[in-house]
Coordinates of C-alpha atoms in Angstrom, one line a residue:
Chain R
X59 CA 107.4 132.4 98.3
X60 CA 107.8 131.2 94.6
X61 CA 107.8 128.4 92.7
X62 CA 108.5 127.1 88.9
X63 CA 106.9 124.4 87.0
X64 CA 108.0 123.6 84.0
X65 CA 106.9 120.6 81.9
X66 CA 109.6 118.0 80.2
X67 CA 108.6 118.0 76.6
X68 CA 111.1 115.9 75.0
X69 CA 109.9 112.5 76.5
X70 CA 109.6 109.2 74.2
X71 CA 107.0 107.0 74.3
X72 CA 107.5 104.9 77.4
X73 CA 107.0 101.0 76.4
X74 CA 107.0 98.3 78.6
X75 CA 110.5 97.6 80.4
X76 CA 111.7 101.3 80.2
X77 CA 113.3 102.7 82.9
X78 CA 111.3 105.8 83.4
X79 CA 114.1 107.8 86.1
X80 CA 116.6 107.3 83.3
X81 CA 114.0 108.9 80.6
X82 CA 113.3 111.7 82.7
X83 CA 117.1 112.2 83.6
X84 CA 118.0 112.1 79.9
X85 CA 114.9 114.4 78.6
X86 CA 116.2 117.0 81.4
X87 CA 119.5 117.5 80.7
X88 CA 118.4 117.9 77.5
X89 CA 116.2 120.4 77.8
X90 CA 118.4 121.7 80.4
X91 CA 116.2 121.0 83.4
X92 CA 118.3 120.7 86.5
X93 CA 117.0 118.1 88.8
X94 CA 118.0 118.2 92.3
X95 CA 117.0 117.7 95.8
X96 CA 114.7 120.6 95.8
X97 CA 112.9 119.4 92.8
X98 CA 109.5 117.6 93.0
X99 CA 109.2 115.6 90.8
X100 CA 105.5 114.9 88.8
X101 CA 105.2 111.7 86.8
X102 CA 101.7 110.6 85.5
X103 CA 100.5 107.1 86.1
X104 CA 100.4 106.4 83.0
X105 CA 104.0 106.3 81.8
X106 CA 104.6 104.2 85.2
X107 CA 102.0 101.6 84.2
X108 CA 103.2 101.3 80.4
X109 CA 107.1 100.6 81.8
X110 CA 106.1 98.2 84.7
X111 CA 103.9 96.4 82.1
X112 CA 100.5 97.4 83.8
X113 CA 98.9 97.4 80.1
X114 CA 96.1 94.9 79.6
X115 CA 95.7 93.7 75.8
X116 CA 91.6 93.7 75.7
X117 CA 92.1 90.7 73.2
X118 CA 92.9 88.4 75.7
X119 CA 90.0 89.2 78.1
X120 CA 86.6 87.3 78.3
X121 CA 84.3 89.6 80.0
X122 CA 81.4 88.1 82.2
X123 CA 78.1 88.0 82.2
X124 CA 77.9 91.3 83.8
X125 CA 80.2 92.7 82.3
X126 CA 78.3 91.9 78.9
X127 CA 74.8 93.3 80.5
X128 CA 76.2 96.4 81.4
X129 CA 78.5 97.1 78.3
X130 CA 75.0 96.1 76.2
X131 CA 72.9 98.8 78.2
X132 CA 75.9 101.3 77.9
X133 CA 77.2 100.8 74.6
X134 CA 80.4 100.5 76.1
X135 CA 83.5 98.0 75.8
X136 CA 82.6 94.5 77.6
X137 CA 86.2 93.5 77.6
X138 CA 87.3 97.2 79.4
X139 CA 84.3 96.9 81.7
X140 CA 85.5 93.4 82.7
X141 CA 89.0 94.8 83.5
X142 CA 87.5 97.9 85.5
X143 CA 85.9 95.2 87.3
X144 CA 88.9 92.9 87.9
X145 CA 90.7 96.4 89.2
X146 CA 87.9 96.7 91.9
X147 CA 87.7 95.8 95.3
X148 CA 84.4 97.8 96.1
X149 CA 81.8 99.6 93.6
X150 CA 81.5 102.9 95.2
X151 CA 78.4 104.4 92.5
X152 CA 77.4 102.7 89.6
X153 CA 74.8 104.8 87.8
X154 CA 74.1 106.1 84.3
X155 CA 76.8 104.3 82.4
X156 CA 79.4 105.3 85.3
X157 CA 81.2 102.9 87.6
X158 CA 82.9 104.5 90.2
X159 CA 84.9 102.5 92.0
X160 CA 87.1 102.1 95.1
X161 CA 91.2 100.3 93.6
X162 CA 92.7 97.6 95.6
X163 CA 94.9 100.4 96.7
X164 CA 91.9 102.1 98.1
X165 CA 91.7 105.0 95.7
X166 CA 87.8 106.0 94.6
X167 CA 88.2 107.2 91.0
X168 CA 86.2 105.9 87.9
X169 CA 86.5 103.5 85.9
X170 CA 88.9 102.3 88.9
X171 CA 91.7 104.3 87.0
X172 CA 91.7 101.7 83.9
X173 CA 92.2 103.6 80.9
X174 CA 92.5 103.7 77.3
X175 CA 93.7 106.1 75.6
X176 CA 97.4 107.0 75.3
X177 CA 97.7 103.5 75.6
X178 CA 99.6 102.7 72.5
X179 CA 96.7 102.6 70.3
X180 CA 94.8 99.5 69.4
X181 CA 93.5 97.6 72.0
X182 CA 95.4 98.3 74.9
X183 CA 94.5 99.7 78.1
X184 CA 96.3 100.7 81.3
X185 CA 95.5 99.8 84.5
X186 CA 97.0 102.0 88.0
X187 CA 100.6 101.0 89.3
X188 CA 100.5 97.7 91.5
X189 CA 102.3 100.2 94.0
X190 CA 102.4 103.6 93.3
X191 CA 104.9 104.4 96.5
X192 CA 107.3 101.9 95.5
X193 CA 107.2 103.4 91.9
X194 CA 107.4 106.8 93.3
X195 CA 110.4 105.6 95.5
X196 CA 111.8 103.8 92.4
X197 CA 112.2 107.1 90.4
X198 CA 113.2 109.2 93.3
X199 CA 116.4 107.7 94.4
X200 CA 117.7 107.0 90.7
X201 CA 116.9 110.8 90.0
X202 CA 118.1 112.1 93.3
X203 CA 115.7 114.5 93.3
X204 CA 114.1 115.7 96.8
X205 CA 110.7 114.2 96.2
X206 CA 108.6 112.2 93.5
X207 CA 104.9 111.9 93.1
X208 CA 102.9 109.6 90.6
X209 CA 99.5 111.9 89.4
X210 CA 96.6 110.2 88.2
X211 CA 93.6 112.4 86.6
X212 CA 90.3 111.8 89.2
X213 CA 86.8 113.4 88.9
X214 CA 85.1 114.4 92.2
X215 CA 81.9 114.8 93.4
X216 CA 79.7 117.9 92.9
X217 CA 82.4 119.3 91.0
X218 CA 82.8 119.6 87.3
X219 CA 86.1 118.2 85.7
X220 CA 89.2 116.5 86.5
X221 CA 91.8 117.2 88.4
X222 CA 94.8 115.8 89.0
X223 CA 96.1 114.2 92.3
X224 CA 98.6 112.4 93.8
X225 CA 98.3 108.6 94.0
X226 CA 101.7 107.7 94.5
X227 CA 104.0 109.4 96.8
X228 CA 108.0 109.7 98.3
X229 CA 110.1 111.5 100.0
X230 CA 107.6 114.1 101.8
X231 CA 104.4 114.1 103.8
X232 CA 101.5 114.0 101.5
X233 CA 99.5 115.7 103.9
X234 CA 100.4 119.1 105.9
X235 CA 98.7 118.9 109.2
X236 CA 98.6 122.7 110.6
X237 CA 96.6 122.1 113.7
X238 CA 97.6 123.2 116.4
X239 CA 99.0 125.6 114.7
X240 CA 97.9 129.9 115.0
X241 CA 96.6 132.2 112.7
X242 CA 97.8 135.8 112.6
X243 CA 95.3 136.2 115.3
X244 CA 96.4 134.0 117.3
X245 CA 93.2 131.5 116.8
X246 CA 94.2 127.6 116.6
X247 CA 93.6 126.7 112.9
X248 CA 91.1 123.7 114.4
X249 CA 91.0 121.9 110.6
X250 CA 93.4 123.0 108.2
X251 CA 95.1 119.5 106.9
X252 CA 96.5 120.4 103.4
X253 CA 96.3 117.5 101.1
X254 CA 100.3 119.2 99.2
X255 CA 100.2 116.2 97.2
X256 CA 97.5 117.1 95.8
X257 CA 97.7 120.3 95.3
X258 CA 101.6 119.5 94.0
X259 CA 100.0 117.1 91.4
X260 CA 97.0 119.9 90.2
X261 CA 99.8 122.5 89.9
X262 CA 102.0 120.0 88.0
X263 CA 98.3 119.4 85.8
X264 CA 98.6 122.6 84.4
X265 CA 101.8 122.1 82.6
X266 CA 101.1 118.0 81.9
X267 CA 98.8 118.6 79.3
X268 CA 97.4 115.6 77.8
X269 CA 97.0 116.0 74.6
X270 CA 100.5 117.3 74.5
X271 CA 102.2 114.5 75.8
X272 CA 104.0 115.8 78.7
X273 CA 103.8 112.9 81.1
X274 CA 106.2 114.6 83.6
X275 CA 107.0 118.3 85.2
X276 CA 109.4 119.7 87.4
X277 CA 108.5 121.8 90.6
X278 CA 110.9 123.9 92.5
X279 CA 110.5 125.8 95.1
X280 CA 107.7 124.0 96.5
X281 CA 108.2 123.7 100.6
X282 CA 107.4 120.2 101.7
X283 CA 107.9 118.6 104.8
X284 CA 110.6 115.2 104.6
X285 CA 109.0 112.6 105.2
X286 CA 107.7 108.7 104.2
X287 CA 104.7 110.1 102.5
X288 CA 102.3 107.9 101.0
X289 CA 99.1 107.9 98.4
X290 CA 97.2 106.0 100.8
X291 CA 97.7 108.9 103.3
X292 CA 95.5 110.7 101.2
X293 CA 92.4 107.9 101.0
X294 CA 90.3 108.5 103.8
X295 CA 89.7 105.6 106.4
X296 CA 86.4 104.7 105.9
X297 CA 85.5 105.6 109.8
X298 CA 86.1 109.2 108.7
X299 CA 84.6 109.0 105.6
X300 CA 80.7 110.1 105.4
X301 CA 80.6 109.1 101.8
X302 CA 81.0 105.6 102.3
Chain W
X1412 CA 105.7 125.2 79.0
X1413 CA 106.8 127.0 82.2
X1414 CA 104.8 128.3 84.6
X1415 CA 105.8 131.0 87.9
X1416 CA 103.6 131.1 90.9
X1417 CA 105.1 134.1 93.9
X1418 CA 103.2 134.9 96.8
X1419 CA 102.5 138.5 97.5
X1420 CA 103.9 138.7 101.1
X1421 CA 103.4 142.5 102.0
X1422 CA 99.2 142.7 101.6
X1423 CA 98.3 144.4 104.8
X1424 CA 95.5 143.2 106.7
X1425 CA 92.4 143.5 105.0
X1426 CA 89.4 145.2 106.4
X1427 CA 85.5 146.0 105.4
X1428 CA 85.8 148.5 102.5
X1429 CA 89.0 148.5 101.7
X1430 CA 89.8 147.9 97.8
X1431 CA 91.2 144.7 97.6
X1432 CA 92.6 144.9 94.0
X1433 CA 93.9 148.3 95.0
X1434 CA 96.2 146.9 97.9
X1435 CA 97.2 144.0 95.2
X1436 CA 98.6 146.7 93.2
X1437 CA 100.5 148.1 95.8
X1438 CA 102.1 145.3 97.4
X1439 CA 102.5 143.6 93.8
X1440 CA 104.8 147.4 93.2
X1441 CA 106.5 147.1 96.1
X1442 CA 107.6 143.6 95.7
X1443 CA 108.3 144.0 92.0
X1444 CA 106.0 141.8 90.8
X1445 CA 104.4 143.0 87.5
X1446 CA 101.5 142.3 86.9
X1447 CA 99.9 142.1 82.9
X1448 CA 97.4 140.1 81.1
X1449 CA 99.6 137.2 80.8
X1450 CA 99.2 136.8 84.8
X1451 CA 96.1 134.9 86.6
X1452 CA 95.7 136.2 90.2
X1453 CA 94.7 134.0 93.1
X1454 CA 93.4 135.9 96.0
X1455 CA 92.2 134.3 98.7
X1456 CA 87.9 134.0 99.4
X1457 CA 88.6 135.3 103.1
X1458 CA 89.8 139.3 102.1
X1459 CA 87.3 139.0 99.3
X1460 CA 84.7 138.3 102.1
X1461 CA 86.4 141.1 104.5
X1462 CA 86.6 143.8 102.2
X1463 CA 83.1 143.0 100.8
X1464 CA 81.9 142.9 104.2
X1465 CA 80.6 139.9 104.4
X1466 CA 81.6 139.1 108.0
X1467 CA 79.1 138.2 110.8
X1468 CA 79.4 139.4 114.6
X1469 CA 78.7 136.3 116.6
X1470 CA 77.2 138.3 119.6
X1471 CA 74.7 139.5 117.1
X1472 CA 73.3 135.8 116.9
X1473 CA 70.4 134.4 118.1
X1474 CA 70.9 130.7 117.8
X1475 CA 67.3 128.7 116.6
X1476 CA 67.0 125.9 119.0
X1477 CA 68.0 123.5 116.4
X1478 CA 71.6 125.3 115.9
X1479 CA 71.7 124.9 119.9
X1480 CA 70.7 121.8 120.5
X1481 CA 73.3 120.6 117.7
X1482 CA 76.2 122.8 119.4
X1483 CA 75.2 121.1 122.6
X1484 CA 75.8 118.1 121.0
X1485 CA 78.6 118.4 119.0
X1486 CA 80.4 121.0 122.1
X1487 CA 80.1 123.5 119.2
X1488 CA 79.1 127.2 119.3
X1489 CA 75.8 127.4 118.4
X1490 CA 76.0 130.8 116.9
X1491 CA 78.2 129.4 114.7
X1492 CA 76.4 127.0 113.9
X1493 CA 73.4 129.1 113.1
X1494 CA 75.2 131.2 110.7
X1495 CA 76.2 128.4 108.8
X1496 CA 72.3 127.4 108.6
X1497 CA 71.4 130.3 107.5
X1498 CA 74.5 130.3 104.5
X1499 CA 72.7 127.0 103.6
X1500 CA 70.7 126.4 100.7
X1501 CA 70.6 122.4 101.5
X1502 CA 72.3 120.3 103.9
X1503 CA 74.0 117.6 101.9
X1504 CA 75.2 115.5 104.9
X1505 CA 75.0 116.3 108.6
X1506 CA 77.0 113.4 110.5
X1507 CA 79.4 113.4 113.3
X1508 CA 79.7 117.0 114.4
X1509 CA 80.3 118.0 110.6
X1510 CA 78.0 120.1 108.0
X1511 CA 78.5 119.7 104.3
X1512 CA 76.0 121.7 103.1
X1513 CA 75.2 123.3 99.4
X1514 CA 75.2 127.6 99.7
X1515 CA 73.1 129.6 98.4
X1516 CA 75.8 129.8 95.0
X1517 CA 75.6 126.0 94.4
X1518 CA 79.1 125.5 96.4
X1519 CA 79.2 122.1 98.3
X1520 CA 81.4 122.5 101.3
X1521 CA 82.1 122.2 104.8
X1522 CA 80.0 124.8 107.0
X1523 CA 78.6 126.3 104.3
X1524 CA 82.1 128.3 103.8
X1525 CA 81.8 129.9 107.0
X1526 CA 85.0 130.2 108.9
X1527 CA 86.0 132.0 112.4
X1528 CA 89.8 131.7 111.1
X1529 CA 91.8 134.7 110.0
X1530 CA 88.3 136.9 110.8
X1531 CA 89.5 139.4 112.4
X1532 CA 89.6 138.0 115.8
X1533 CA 87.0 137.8 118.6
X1534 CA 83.8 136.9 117.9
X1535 CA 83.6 137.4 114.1
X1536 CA 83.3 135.1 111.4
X1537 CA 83.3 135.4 107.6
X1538 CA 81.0 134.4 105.1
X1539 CA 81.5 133.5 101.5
X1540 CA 81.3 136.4 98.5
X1541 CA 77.8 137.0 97.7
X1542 CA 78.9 136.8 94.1
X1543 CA 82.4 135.9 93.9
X1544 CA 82.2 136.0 90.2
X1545 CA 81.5 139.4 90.2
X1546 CA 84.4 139.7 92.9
X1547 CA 86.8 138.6 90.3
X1548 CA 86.0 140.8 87.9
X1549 CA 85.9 143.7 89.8
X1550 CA 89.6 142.7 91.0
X1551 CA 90.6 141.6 87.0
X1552 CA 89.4 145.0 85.3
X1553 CA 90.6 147.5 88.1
X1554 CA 94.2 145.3 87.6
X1555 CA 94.3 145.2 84.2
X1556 CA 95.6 141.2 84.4
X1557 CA 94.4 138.5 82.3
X1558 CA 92.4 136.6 84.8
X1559 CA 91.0 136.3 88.2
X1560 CA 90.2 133.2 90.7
X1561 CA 88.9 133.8 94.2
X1562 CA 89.5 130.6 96.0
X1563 CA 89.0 129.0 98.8
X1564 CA 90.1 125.6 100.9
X1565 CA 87.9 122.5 100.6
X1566 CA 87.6 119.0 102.0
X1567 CA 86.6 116.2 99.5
X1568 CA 84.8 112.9 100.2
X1569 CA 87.2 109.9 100.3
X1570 CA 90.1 111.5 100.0
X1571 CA 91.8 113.4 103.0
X1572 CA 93.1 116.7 103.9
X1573 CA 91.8 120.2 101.5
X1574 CA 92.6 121.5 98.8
X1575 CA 91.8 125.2 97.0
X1576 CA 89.1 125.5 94.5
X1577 CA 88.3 128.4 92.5
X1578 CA 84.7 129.7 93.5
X1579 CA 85.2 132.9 91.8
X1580 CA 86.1 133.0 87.9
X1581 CA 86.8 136.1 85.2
X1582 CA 88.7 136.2 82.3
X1583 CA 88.7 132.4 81.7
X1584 CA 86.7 129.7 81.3
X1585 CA 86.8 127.7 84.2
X1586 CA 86.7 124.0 82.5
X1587 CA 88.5 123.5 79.7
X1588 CA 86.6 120.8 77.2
X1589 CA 89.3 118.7 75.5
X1590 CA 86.7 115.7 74.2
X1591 CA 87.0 115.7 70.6
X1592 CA 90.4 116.4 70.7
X1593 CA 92.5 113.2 70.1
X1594 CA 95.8 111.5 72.0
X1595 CA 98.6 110.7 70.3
X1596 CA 97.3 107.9 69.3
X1597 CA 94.5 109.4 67.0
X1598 CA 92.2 108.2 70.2
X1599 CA 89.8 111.0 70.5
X1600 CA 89.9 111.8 74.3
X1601 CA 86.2 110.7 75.1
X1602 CA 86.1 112.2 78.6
X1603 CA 88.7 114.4 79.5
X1604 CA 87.2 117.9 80.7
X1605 CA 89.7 119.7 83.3
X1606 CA 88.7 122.1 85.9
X1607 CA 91.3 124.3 84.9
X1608 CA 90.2 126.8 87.4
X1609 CA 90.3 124.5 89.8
X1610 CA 93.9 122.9 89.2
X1611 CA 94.7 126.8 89.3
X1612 CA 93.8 127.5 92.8
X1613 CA 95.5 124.2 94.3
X1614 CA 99.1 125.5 92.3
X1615 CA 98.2 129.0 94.1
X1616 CA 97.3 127.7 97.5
X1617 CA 101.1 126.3 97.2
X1618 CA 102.5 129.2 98.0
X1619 CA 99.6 130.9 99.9
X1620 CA 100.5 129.5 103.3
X1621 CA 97.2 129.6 105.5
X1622 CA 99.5 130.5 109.0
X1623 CA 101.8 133.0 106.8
X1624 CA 99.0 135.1 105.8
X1625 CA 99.7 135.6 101.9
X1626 CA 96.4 135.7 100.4
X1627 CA 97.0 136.4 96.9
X1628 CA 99.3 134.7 94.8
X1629 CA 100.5 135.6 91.0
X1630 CA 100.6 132.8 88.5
X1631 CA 102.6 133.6 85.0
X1632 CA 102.9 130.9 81.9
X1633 CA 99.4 128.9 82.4
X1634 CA 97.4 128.7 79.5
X1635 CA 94.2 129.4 79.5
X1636 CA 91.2 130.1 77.6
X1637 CA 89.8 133.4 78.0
X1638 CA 86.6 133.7 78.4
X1639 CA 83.7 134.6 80.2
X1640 CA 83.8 131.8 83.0
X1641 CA 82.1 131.4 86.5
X1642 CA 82.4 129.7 89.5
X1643 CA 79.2 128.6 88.8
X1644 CA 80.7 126.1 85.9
X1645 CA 82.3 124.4 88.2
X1646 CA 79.2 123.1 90.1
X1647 CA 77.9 119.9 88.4
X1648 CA 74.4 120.4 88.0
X1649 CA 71.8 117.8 90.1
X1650 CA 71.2 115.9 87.5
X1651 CA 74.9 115.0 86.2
X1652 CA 75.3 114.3 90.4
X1653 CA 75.4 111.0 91.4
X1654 CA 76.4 112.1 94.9
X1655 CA 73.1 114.5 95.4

């Protein structure tokens, strides 16, 4: 089995109102990058949330009273603390200058995926898609291409670094569920579920380098199962989750 | 930037002293895959563990009363059960019929990285490397490629389904530090460290298909930064862990 990645490089900044499938359609063919219904597609969150206008202008924010405690004790940003807040439905951790925290899409990721930096300078930030599937969706059927997942950069417990994963997905199963299915010795695998979003979006990490501005790369050959895939099918219902 | 991951898809079956990086060579020749410093090879923690012989006959085991009164519980086997004990250096969380523990390398996972799949059948079970650092390195100098990852498949909190993660590293470093570099904005990137290693494995376990049997796959075109990483660097330390 083989697969290609390879990054688009020709991208232009994505502002507010651009339609992102037709800057990644444009950037391909001119970099002569087929896109076709084998081709997964990886976009990162953050061009999505600079075209659907998911910025936040930190000028315009009053933070709270907690907001202004913590940013005091952390030296940090009220007004971005105050957003990260606004972003939250739970607090998962908060703990030496960290908030990690779960979205209002149910993702657990610091900061609750508001961001800074690649933001078009100044005193913007972004905050995560309003609906990550939807955008997915959005790009996949005005590229044509066989599936599309938005990848957002998450750090993970007892584990060093970022990786990146899939928040928003469409047009295959995020997760691969081979139970039930044998190993070459004819054992059940009892609990292999493969998050392939996930692993789609890490692969895809590896060409998006950040400080390269690559927002988007182009898998082929990756087998996937059709499907309505989602990002929430990667959050874990909180019944099953011991880290509540 | 362009990357190639190809499964091997001739390795035969692996078995207690055989020389793992020897059969890569072989089936790497017969496939026509070269293989040079500009490639990073993925092989799979379970033929590590087989050839290494770290593998545990079950009938061998005599359960402590803890590891059977938990299998009665839990309808598990408590040989199983006691091996996975014994591959503990802490138990982080012990809920539900499941063990997240820390082993004896630092590594938090599920049953301690002990696993009945793919094992050869019967009543065996392999354990993780003893040092799969030292693994990589023995496979990355007797193959003369650029870099080696032993890896192995993973559950996360909050998030569902596994992923692969490197727990073996030589010839890069297994993080790579980008704070102090800047965005394009001039924004220095205040906290963006990537588990290169990591994202490495999850591209690789792409193509290695658990049920198919391909434990080793080939990656050409990722960037690294050579070096003299370990698994090791991608444990966070206790004191950097807010999930201890």
């Amino acid at each position: 089995m083989r697969i290609g990645i390879a990054a688009l490089t020709t991208l232009p900044e994505v502002a507010p109102g651009d339609d992102v499938a037709r800057l990644i359609r444009e950037a391909a063919a001119r970099e002569g990058e087929p896109i076709d219904a084998g081709t997964l597609v990886a976009v990162a969150q953050k061009i999505v949330s600079k075209a659907e206008g998911a910025v936040v202008d930190l000028r315009a924010v009053t933070p709270s009273a907690f907001a202004r405690q913590r940013a005091e004790e952390w030296r940090r940003d009220a007004r971005l603390i105050e957003v990260i807040l606004r972003e939250s439905r739970r607090i998962v951790k908060m703990d030496r200058g960290v908030i990690i925290a779960e979205t209002r899409h149910g993702f657990v990721c610091a900061n609750a995926g508001v961001d800074q930096s690649n933001s078009g300078g100044g005193e913007l930030a972004t905050v995560l898609p309003v609906d990550p599937d939807a955008s997915a969706e959005g790009i996949r059927s005005a590229l044509g291409c066989g599936a599309v997942i938005v990848t957002d950069t998450f750090g993970r417990p007892w584990r060093e670094g970022l990786v990146d994963v899939a928040i928003g997905v469409a047009g295959l199963e995020a997760i691969e569920d081979c139970r039930g299915r044998v190993d070459r010795h004819r054992r059940i695998l009892a609990s292999t579920v493969v998050a392939i979003a996930d692993q789609a979006a890490a692969a895809a990490g590896l060409v998006m380098r950040k400080a390269d501005g690559c927002p988007v790369a182009l898998l082929r050959g990756v087998e996937w199962r059709a499907g309505r895939g989602s990002g929430r099918d990667l959050v874990r219902p909180p019944d099953r989750d011991l880290f509540r």
